[in-house]
Short mmCIF file of C-alpha atoms and ligand atoms in Angstrom, two decimals:
data_model
loop_
_atom_site.label_atom_id
_atom_site.label_comp_id
_atom_site.label_asym_id
_atom_site.label_seq_id
_atom_site.Cartn_x
_atom_site.Cartn_y
_atom_site.Cartn_z
CA MET A 1372 40.08 39.84 -1.46
CA THR A 1373 37.71 37.29 -2.50
CA PHE A 1374 35.59 34.63 -0.26
CA ALA A 1375 37.93 32.11 -2.02
CA THR A 1376 41.19 33.60 -1.12
CA LEU A 1377 39.99 33.87 2.46
CA GLY A 1378 40.10 30.28 2.51
CA LEU A 1379 36.55 29.32 2.53
CA ILE A 1380 35.37 25.70 0.88
CA GLU A 1381 33.51 25.24 -2.29
CA PRO A 1382 30.27 24.17 -0.63
CA LEU A 1383 30.30 27.71 0.88
CA LEU A 1384 31.50 29.64 -1.99
CA ARG A 1385 28.49 28.11 -3.98
CA ALA A 1386 26.05 29.17 -1.42
CA LEU A 1387 27.83 32.82 -1.53
CA GLU A 1388 27.50 32.86 -5.19
CA ALA A 1389 23.93 32.08 -5.12
CA LEU A 1390 23.29 35.00 -2.88
CA ASP A 1391 25.55 37.28 -5.06
CA TYR A 1392 27.85 38.32 -2.26
CA LYS A 1393 30.86 39.21 -4.71
CA THR A 1394 33.27 40.60 -2.23
CA PRO A 1395 33.99 40.24 1.48
CA THR A 1396 32.99 43.05 3.42
CA PRO A 1397 35.73 44.46 6.19
CA VAL A 1398 34.56 42.81 8.98
CA GLN A 1399 34.49 39.49 7.19
CA ASN A 1400 37.81 40.26 5.58
CA GLN A 1401 39.37 40.39 9.04
CA ALA A 1402 36.98 37.80 11.00
CA ILE A 1403 37.01 34.92 8.45
CA PRO A 1404 40.68 33.97 8.56
CA ALA A 1405 40.90 34.60 12.33
CA VAL A 1406 38.08 32.20 13.15
CA LEU A 1407 39.37 29.65 10.88
CA ALA A 1408 42.51 29.80 12.71
CA GLY A 1409 40.96 29.34 15.83
CA ARG A 1410 41.19 32.27 17.45
CA ASP A 1411 39.15 34.52 19.93
CA LEU A 1412 37.55 37.38 18.74
CA MET A 1413 36.30 40.80 20.05
CA ALA A 1414 34.56 42.36 17.16
CA ALA A 1415 33.07 46.11 17.09
CA ALA A 1416 31.06 46.34 13.80
CA GLN A 1417 28.56 48.55 12.81
CA THR A 1418 25.17 46.97 11.75
CA GLY A 1419 24.69 46.03 8.41
CA THR A 1420 28.34 45.49 7.87
CA GLY A 1421 27.81 41.72 7.07
CA LYS A 1422 29.23 40.55 10.79
CA THR A 1423 26.71 37.57 10.65
CA ALA A 1424 28.70 36.04 7.63
CA GLY A 1425 31.86 37.20 9.36
CA PHE A 1426 31.23 34.40 11.98
CA ALA A 1427 28.75 32.09 10.45
CA LEU A 1428 31.05 31.26 7.56
CA PRO A 1429 34.20 30.09 9.31
CA LEU A 1430 32.17 28.46 12.03
CA LEU A 1431 30.31 26.28 9.39
CA GLN A 1432 33.46 25.57 7.73
CA ARG A 1433 35.37 24.56 11.02
CA LEU A 1434 32.37 22.30 11.99
CA THR A 1435 32.35 20.43 8.60
CA LEU A 1436 36.15 19.84 8.50
CA GLU A 1437 36.82 19.20 12.03
CA GLY A 1438 35.58 17.19 15.17
CA PRO A 1439 33.17 14.63 15.76
CA GLN A 1440 29.76 14.08 14.79
CA VAL A 1441 27.37 15.58 17.30
CA ALA A 1442 25.90 13.51 20.09
CA SER A 1443 22.32 13.44 21.13
CA ASN A 1444 21.50 16.48 22.93
CA SER A 1445 24.61 18.11 22.31
CA VAL A 1446 25.49 21.16 20.54
CA ARG A 1447 29.16 21.95 18.70
CA ALA A 1448 28.63 25.77 18.34
CA LEU A 1449 26.23 27.87 20.21
CA VAL A 1450 25.20 31.45 19.40
CA LEU A 1451 23.61 33.62 21.96
CA VAL A 1452 21.58 36.40 20.94
CA PRO A 1453 19.26 38.68 22.90
CA THR A 1454 16.15 38.54 20.98
CA ARG A 1455 13.61 35.89 19.31
CA GLU A 1456 13.64 37.88 15.87
CA LEU A 1457 17.55 37.98 15.83
CA ALA A 1458 17.46 34.40 16.84
CA GLU A 1459 15.34 33.42 13.72
CA GLN A 1460 17.41 35.87 11.41
CA VAL A 1461 20.69 34.47 12.43
CA HIS A 1462 19.47 30.75 12.27
CA GLU A 1463 18.15 31.52 8.75
CA SER A 1464 21.56 32.87 7.66
CA PHE A 1465 23.43 29.94 9.05
CA ARG A 1466 21.00 27.73 7.19
CA VAL A 1467 21.30 29.63 3.93
CA TYR A 1468 25.00 29.48 3.85
CA GLY A 1469 25.45 26.18 5.25
CA GLN A 1470 22.72 24.73 2.72
CA HIS A 1471 25.26 22.53 1.03
CA LEU A 1472 26.73 21.29 4.16
CA PRO A 1473 25.95 18.19 6.20
CA LEU A 1474 25.36 20.06 9.42
CA SER A 1475 22.35 20.69 11.61
CA THR A 1476 21.16 24.15 12.54
CA TYR A 1477 18.19 25.15 14.93
CA ALA A 1478 17.09 28.30 16.87
CA VAL A 1479 15.49 28.26 20.42
CA TYR A 1480 13.93 30.96 22.23
CA GLY A 1481 11.08 31.88 24.75
CA GLY A 1482 7.59 32.70 24.00
CA VAL A 1483 6.82 29.51 22.36
CA SER A 1484 6.41 25.89 23.48
CA ILE A 1485 9.60 24.36 24.87
CA ASN A 1486 8.52 20.58 23.99
CA PRO A 1487 9.04 20.65 20.21
CA GLN A 1488 12.50 22.21 21.13
CA MET A 1489 13.15 19.44 23.53
CA MET A 1490 12.47 16.80 20.84
CA LYS A 1491 14.45 18.77 17.99
CA LEU A 1492 17.39 18.71 20.43
CA ARG A 1493 17.44 14.91 21.11
CA LYS A 1494 19.42 14.08 17.92
CA GLY A 1495 22.07 16.95 18.71
CA ILE A 1496 22.47 20.08 16.83
CA ASP A 1497 25.88 21.27 15.18
CA VAL A 1498 24.81 25.09 15.32
CA LEU A 1499 22.26 26.25 18.09
CA VAL A 1500 21.16 29.93 18.22
CA ALA A 1501 19.54 30.72 21.45
CA THR A 1502 18.30 33.44 23.57
CA PRO A 1503 19.91 33.27 27.05
CA GLY A 1504 16.64 32.56 28.94
CA ARG A 1505 15.31 29.64 27.12
CA LEU A 1506 18.73 28.00 26.79
CA LEU A 1507 19.00 27.86 30.52
CA ASP A 1508 15.37 26.27 30.82
CA LEU A 1509 16.59 23.63 28.28
CA TYR A 1510 19.73 23.01 30.09
CA ARG A 1511 18.28 22.79 33.41
CA GLN A 1512 15.79 20.12 31.94
CA ASN A 1513 18.69 18.34 30.61
CA ALA A 1514 17.68 18.71 26.85
CA VAL A 1515 21.09 20.25 25.88
CA LYS A 1516 24.38 19.34 26.81
CA PHE A 1517 27.80 21.48 26.32
CA ALA A 1518 30.44 18.65 26.52
CA GLN A 1519 31.12 18.91 22.87
CA LEU A 1520 30.91 22.80 22.66
CA GLN A 1521 33.80 23.91 20.63
CA THR A 1522 32.74 27.48 19.94
CA LEU A 1523 30.68 30.25 21.60
CA VAL A 1524 29.36 33.41 20.02
CA LEU A 1525 27.90 36.36 21.72
CA ASP A 1526 25.82 38.21 19.08
CA GLU A 1527 24.92 41.91 20.10
CA ALA A 1528 26.50 41.32 23.39
CA ASP A 1529 25.82 44.89 24.62
CA ARG A 1530 22.06 44.49 24.00
CA MET A 1531 22.39 40.87 26.06
CA LEU A 1532 23.48 43.17 29.09
CA ASP A 1533 20.99 45.99 28.43
CA LEU A 1534 18.25 43.63 28.49
CA GLY A 1535 19.56 42.26 31.79
CA PHE A 1536 20.71 38.77 30.72
CA SER A 1537 24.21 39.32 32.58
CA GLU A 1538 23.04 36.48 35.33
CA GLU A 1539 21.89 34.05 32.58
CA LEU A 1540 25.00 34.73 30.89
CA ARG A 1541 26.99 34.04 34.03
CA ASP A 1542 24.95 30.80 34.47
CA ILE A 1543 25.42 29.82 30.94
CA TYR A 1544 29.34 30.54 31.13
CA ALA A 1545 29.40 28.17 34.15
CA ALA A 1546 28.17 25.20 32.33
CA LEU A 1547 30.26 25.57 29.42
CA PRO A 1548 33.59 23.70 28.86
CA LYS A 1549 36.62 26.16 29.80
CA LYS A 1550 38.37 25.26 26.69
CA ARG A 1551 36.58 26.71 23.79
CA GLN A 1552 36.57 29.38 21.06
CA THR A 1553 34.87 32.45 22.22
CA LEU A 1554 33.46 35.19 19.46
CA LEU A 1555 32.12 38.39 20.75
CA PHE A 1556 30.35 40.82 18.44
CA SER A 1557 28.96 43.97 19.56
CA ALA A 1558 27.76 47.02 17.44
CA THR A 1559 28.66 49.20 20.30
CA PHE A 1560 31.47 48.74 23.02
CA SER A 1561 30.59 49.75 26.14
CA ASP A 1562 33.00 49.50 29.59
CA ALA A 1563 30.57 46.63 30.54
CA ILE A 1564 31.54 44.71 27.39
CA ARG A 1565 34.67 45.37 27.50
CA SER A 1566 34.77 43.91 31.10
CA LEU A 1567 33.02 41.06 30.07
CA ALA A 1568 35.49 40.48 27.08
CA GLY A 1569 38.52 41.03 29.49
CA GLN A 1570 37.33 37.91 31.77
CA THR A 1571 36.20 35.58 28.94
CA LEU A 1572 38.48 35.64 26.09
CA ASP A 1573 41.54 34.30 25.69
CA ASN A 1574 44.00 36.78 23.87
CA PRO A 1575 41.25 37.94 21.43
CA LEU A 1576 41.86 39.44 18.14
CA SER A 1577 40.47 42.91 18.16
CA ILE A 1578 38.38 44.03 15.16
CA GLU A 1579 37.13 47.45 14.87
CA VAL A 1580 35.86 48.27 11.21
CA SER A 1581 34.26 51.53 12.13
CA PRO A 1582 35.39 54.09 14.82
CA ARG A 1583 33.83 53.35 18.08
CA ASN A 1584 30.50 54.17 18.46
CA VAL A 1585 29.83 56.09 15.50
CA ALA A 1586 26.58 55.97 13.60
CA ALA A 1587 26.32 54.59 10.01
CA ASN A 1588 27.54 57.21 7.67
CA SER A 1589 25.70 55.94 4.68
CA VAL A 1590 22.61 57.04 6.66
CA LYS A 1591 21.41 60.69 6.37
CA GLN A 1592 20.25 61.90 9.91
CA TRP A 1593 18.32 64.86 11.16
CA VAL A 1594 15.87 66.11 13.74
CA ILE A 1595 12.69 67.57 13.35
CA PRO A 1596 11.95 69.81 16.70
CA VAL A 1597 7.96 69.37 17.62
CA ASP A 1598 5.99 69.46 20.47
CA LYS A 1599 5.37 66.25 22.34
CA LYS A 1600 1.46 66.46 21.98
CA ARG A 1601 1.91 67.14 18.19
CA LYS A 1602 4.13 64.18 17.23
CA PRO A 1603 1.29 62.04 16.01
CA GLU A 1604 -0.40 64.73 13.81
CA LEU A 1605 3.38 65.39 12.43
CA PHE A 1606 3.98 61.68 11.57
CA SER A 1607 0.63 61.51 9.76
CA HIS A 1608 1.34 64.95 7.79
CA LEU A 1609 5.03 63.74 6.90
CA LEU A 1610 3.79 60.57 5.73
CA LYS A 1611 1.43 62.17 3.54
CA THR A 1612 3.47 65.00 2.19
CA GLN A 1613 6.63 63.34 1.96
CA ARG A 1614 4.97 60.13 0.37
CA TRP A 1615 6.91 57.93 2.70
CA SER A 1616 6.83 54.42 1.12
CA GLN A 1617 8.19 52.03 3.96
CA VAL A 1618 8.84 53.39 7.44
CA LEU A 1619 10.18 51.69 10.66
CA VAL A 1620 9.22 53.61 13.58
CA PHE A 1621 10.69 53.33 17.05
CA ALA A 1622 8.38 54.38 19.98
CA LYS A 1623 9.87 54.18 23.38
CA THR A 1624 7.11 51.74 25.15
CA ARG A 1625 4.74 49.17 24.37
CA ASN A 1626 1.83 51.29 24.84
CA GLY A 1627 3.40 53.83 22.53
CA VAL A 1628 3.71 51.43 19.77
CA ASP A 1629 0.09 50.15 20.38
CA GLN A 1630 -1.51 53.80 20.55
CA LEU A 1631 0.68 54.72 17.36
CA SER A 1632 -0.14 51.88 14.94
CA GLU A 1633 -3.85 51.84 15.95
CA LEU A 1634 -4.16 55.52 15.29
CA LEU A 1635 -2.55 54.94 11.86
CA GLN A 1636 -4.63 52.12 11.07
CA GLN A 1637 -7.70 54.22 12.15
CA GLN A 1638 -6.65 56.79 9.40
CA GLY A 1639 -6.45 54.05 6.83
CA VAL A 1640 -2.74 53.58 6.89
CA SER A 1641 -1.54 49.83 6.69
CA ALA A 1642 0.41 49.83 9.99
CA ASP A 1643 1.24 47.14 12.33
CA GLY A 1644 3.36 47.24 15.62
CA ILE A 1645 5.69 44.79 17.37
CA HIS A 1646 6.71 44.88 21.09
CA GLY A 1647 7.82 42.24 23.55
CA ASP A 1648 4.00 41.74 25.00
CA LYS A 1649 2.69 40.22 22.10
CA PRO A 1650 3.16 36.46 21.05
CA GLN A 1651 6.15 35.41 19.14
CA ALA A 1652 3.90 34.25 16.14
CA THR A 1653 1.97 37.52 16.12
CA ARG A 1654 5.52 39.32 16.11
CA GLN A 1655 6.80 37.13 13.47
CA ARG A 1656 3.95 37.55 11.06
CA ALA A 1657 4.01 41.50 11.72
CA LEU A 1658 7.64 41.34 10.55
CA ASP A 1659 7.35 38.93 7.64
CA ARG A 1660 4.55 41.16 6.52
CA PHE A 1661 6.60 44.23 6.73
CA LYS A 1662 9.55 42.61 4.91
CA ASN A 1663 7.39 41.47 1.99
CA ARG A 1664 5.98 44.97 1.82
CA GLU A 1665 2.42 44.14 2.82
CA VAL A 1666 2.58 46.71 5.63
CA GLN A 1667 3.76 50.00 4.91
CA ILE A 1668 4.62 51.06 8.76
CA LEU A 1669 5.98 48.91 11.27
CA VAL A 1670 5.88 50.60 14.75
CA ALA A 1671 8.26 48.61 17.19
CA THR A 1672 10.06 48.88 20.47
CA ASP A 1673 14.06 48.65 20.73
CA VAL A 1674 13.58 45.13 22.37
CA ALA A 1675 11.49 43.83 19.25
CA ALA A 1676 13.39 45.43 16.24
CA ARG A 1677 16.69 44.69 17.53
CA GLY A 1678 19.04 43.33 14.77
CA LEU A 1679 16.46 43.00 12.15
CA ASP A 1680 17.61 43.00 8.78
CA ILE A 1681 15.23 44.61 6.02
CA ASP A 1682 16.29 44.66 2.60
CA ASP A 1683 16.42 48.21 1.06
CA LEU A 1684 14.74 49.83 4.13
CA PRO A 1685 14.84 53.63 3.07
CA LEU A 1686 13.55 55.27 6.28
CA VAL A 1687 13.52 54.77 10.26
CA VAL A 1688 11.68 57.41 12.10
CA ASN A 1689 12.38 57.94 15.80
CA PHE A 1690 8.96 58.97 17.03
CA ASP A 1691 10.52 59.13 20.36
CA LEU A 1692 14.25 59.11 21.07
CA PRO A 1693 15.66 55.92 23.04
CA ILE A 1694 16.55 56.26 26.42
CA VAL A 1695 19.79 54.41 25.98
CA ALA A 1696 22.08 56.50 23.54
CA GLU A 1697 23.60 53.48 21.95
CA ASP A 1698 19.86 52.28 20.90
CA TYR A 1699 20.06 55.17 18.54
CA ILE A 1700 22.97 53.60 16.56
CA HIS A 1701 21.26 50.28 16.58
CA ARG A 1702 17.88 51.97 15.33
CA ILE A 1703 19.43 53.74 12.60
CA GLY A 1704 21.26 50.99 11.60
CA ARG A 1705 18.27 49.03 10.02
CA THR A 1706 18.29 51.48 7.29
CA GLY A 1707 21.51 52.10 5.21
CA ARG A 1708 22.42 48.57 5.26
CA ALA A 1709 24.80 46.81 2.95
CA GLY A 1710 25.98 49.73 0.88
CA ALA A 1711 22.31 51.30 0.39
CA SER A 1712 21.72 54.63 1.51
CA GLY A 1713 19.08 55.44 4.07
CA GLN A 1714 17.33 58.25 6.10
CA ALA A 1715 16.81 58.56 9.82
CA ILE A 1716 14.44 61.19 11.05
CA SER A 1717 14.11 62.00 14.93
CA LEU A 1718 11.04 63.83 16.08
CA VAL A 1719 12.37 65.73 19.25
CA CYS A 1720 10.41 67.44 21.74
CA ALA A 1721 11.78 69.77 24.69
CA ASP A 1722 11.67 66.94 27.31
CA GLU A 1723 14.00 64.97 25.08
CA VAL A 1724 16.78 67.24 25.24
CA GLN A 1725 19.00 65.12 27.44
CA LEU A 1726 18.57 62.14 25.05
CA LEU A 1727 19.48 64.25 22.20
CA SER A 1728 22.36 65.77 23.72
CA ALA A 1729 23.70 61.98 24.80
CA ILE A 1730 23.15 60.74 21.30
CA GLU A 1731 25.22 63.51 19.76
CA THR A 1732 27.95 63.21 22.48
CA LEU A 1733 28.01 59.32 21.41
CA THR A 1734 28.04 59.64 17.90
CA ARG A 1735 30.28 62.71 17.98
CA GLN A 1736 28.02 64.81 15.63
CA THR A 1737 25.34 67.57 16.18
CA LEU A 1738 22.47 66.39 14.42
CA GLN A 1739 20.83 69.00 11.90
CA ARG A 1740 17.49 70.43 12.92
CA ILE A 1741 14.98 71.26 10.32
CA GLU A 1742 11.67 72.51 11.22
CA GLU A 1743 8.48 71.67 9.65
CA GLN A 1744 6.16 74.56 8.55
CA ASP A 1745 3.25 74.79 10.98
CA PHE A 1746 4.80 72.32 13.29
CA GLU A 1747 7.09 74.71 15.08
CA PRO A 1748 7.33 73.73 18.75
CA GLU A 1749 5.92 76.00 21.50
CA HIS A 1750 8.39 74.45 23.71
CA ARG A 1751 11.63 75.47 22.04
CA VAL A 1752 14.05 72.36 22.11
CA PRO A 1753 17.41 73.68 23.76
CA ILE A 1754 20.23 74.02 21.57
CA THR A 1755 22.74 70.92 21.87
CA ASP A 1756 26.19 70.15 20.62
CA SER A 1757 28.06 66.84 20.56
CA SER A 1758 30.16 68.01 23.37
CA GLY A 1759 27.31 67.07 25.66
CA GLN A 1760 26.31 70.61 26.45
CA VAL A 1761 22.78 71.92 26.41
CA LEU A 1762 23.53 75.48 25.38
CA LYS A 1763 20.19 77.06 26.26
CA LYS A 1764 17.96 76.25 29.03
CA PRO A 1765 14.47 74.86 28.04
CA LYS A 1766 11.25 76.93 29.16
CA LYS A 1767 9.49 76.04 32.25
CA PRO A 1768 6.97 73.33 30.81
CA LYS A 1769 3.03 74.57 31.20
CA LYS A 1770 1.04 72.50 33.34
CA PRO A 1771 -0.88 69.88 31.08
CA LYS A 1772 -4.62 70.68 31.17
CA VAL A 1773 -6.93 68.29 32.52
CA VAL A 1774 -9.14 66.63 30.20
CA GLY A 1775 -12.63 65.20 30.85
CA GLY A 1776 -12.48 61.23 31.53
CA GLY A 1777 -14.27 58.36 29.59
CA GLY A 1778 -15.29 58.15 26.14
CA LYS A 1779 -13.74 56.70 23.04
CA LYS A 1780 -9.82 56.91 22.68
CA THR A 1781 -9.37 60.17 20.67
CA LEU A 1782 -6.36 61.41 19.22
CA GLY A 1783 -6.83 64.65 21.59
CA LYS A 1784 -6.91 62.09 24.59
CA TRP A 1785 -3.94 60.31 23.77
CA LEU A 1786 -2.13 63.21 23.12
CA GLU A 1787 -2.60 64.80 26.59
CA SER A 1788 -1.13 61.78 28.26
CA ASP A 1789 2.53 62.47 29.12
CA GLU A 1790 3.25 59.43 31.26
CA PRO A 1791 4.77 56.48 29.49
CA ALA A 1792 2.26 53.43 30.13
CA GLU A 1793 5.19 51.46 31.45
CA PRO A 1794 8.40 52.37 33.16
CA PRO A 1795 11.22 53.17 30.68
CA VAL A 1796 13.93 50.39 30.23
CA LYS A 1797 16.82 50.91 32.55
CA ALA A 1798 19.12 53.63 31.37
CA VAL A 1799 22.09 52.90 33.18
CA ARG A 1800 24.40 50.10 32.38
CA LYS A 1801 25.77 48.05 35.33
CA VAL A 1802 29.09 46.48 34.77
CA PRO A 1803 28.09 42.78 35.53
CA SER A 1804 30.60 40.74 37.47
CA PHE A 1805 31.71 37.78 35.56
CA ASN A 1806 32.97 35.36 37.99
CA THR A 1807 34.86 32.95 36.27
CA GLY A 1808 36.05 30.96 39.75
CA PRO A 1809 34.11 28.20 41.37
CA ARG A 1810 30.45 28.83 41.79
CA LYS A 1811 28.28 28.47 44.85
CA LYS A 1812 25.79 25.59 44.48
CA LYS A 1813 22.45 26.68 43.60
CA PRO A 1814 19.89 25.57 46.42
P1 AMP B 1478 24.65 41.93 8.89
O1 AMP B 1478 25.40 43.05 9.44
O2 AMP B 1478 25.09 40.62 9.47
O3 AMP B 1478 23.05 41.77 9.74
O4 AMP B 1478 24.46 41.92 7.12
C1 AMP B 1478 23.75 42.88 6.90
C2 AMP B 1478 23.28 42.41 5.06
O5 AMP B 1478 24.26 42.49 4.43
C3 AMP B 1478 22.55 41.02 5.06
O6 AMP B 1478 21.42 41.43 4.20
C4 AMP B 1478 23.46 40.33 4.31
O7 AMP B 1478 22.86 39.25 3.73
C5 AMP B 1478 24.37 41.22 3.73
N1 AMP B 1478 25.54 41.00 3.32
C6 AMP B 1478 26.58 40.44 4.30
N2 AMP B 1478 27.64 40.16 3.63
C7 AMP B 1478 27.75 40.67 2.31
C8 AMP B 1478 28.52 40.51 1.23
N3 AMP B 1478 29.93 40.20 1.17
N4 AMP B 1478 27.96 41.04 0.02
C9 AMP B 1478 26.78 41.41 -0.12
N5 AMP B 1478 26.00 41.48 0.89
C10 AMP B 1478 26.44 40.95 2.34
#
């Protein structure tokens, strides 16, 4: 199968040729003809499978060949994404794929001034990529209208629900024309997503290019058991001894990100951190520098790193395991993309055994454990397997020693702190109710 035999028009083929995309990926093979035919879609695709082109290419084609010119403040296709970075990235894909087409594309998200976005929307936009919160703000200020909307794409839909966007989604849904094409993409498919799909899609084509909830198999994964307080030291040790080149590191909390990146900087390592508290411009700059290899280590929370596409990223390190097991799949999907191989190493302490067990159950694999000499944990990580069982009980953890207060932040001091600096993200997914019937009026 080629892009030409899938029925794509010449300006798109020209853009793909310049990108050196030779053959469509499996998700593209299935999604492109279905979207071109106007069908709804429910697609479970691993990260890095080329899903963005799977919806962007046929959408661009439909918008070019069909329908009226976009009216002022209107949009013809709306792509909802969970994070600002993903909004920029998806928008960039639309821009590149559509560079030879007479269509306008734009991305709106929070954390930056709304006025330039309102100005830009005045002329109307063919493809608008948006995060849900900012889109609603714009809608409520009459800066965007949906009367011309023909296609809605929900990208990383599971993540949008995880981030608590279910209310915003419901409000957006209520504002959209009922007759439209809806494409739902999600790397993982929880029951909440299936329920959302059931209520908003019209006889959708189901695409599942990889087994449900299985982690990218091009990524070699293993666990290094270690005591919690020795994680930073182990990280620095591995960085040196393994001669790691470029590493994306995931930490659980914003504080964790700041502390690890500052510590690495103190050690003379070129490191930066991104999380939701940092201004958008700072996040984007850190990301661009990491992508351009000007920074060796990027430490990130799940929210900030979601959906990022970084060329040839060789290694992902889970400094902390994610609280929601499905995030593990997203995290390790940052490496091993587009056919390349990658590695994912998790530094796991005894406290995290339940999280490890949940990941192994979800991915249906028991992760190999490789201890690092001189870092063998005092608190053993109980044995787990993919059936979800924790086979040996952990030892009772010792009470932490109280260390003196005040003074400079030292490695030791940080190591003593057991509490996350902010409440963990919610671990339980609620099944949101998507009421498609008449809505109550807002006061
Ligand atoms: P995605 O899963 O959409 O984030 O895409 C992952 C990566 O694969 C991106 O860097 C794309 O540019 C690249 N990609 C998408 N489709 C193809 C293709 N057919 N051939 C080669 N690379 C592709």
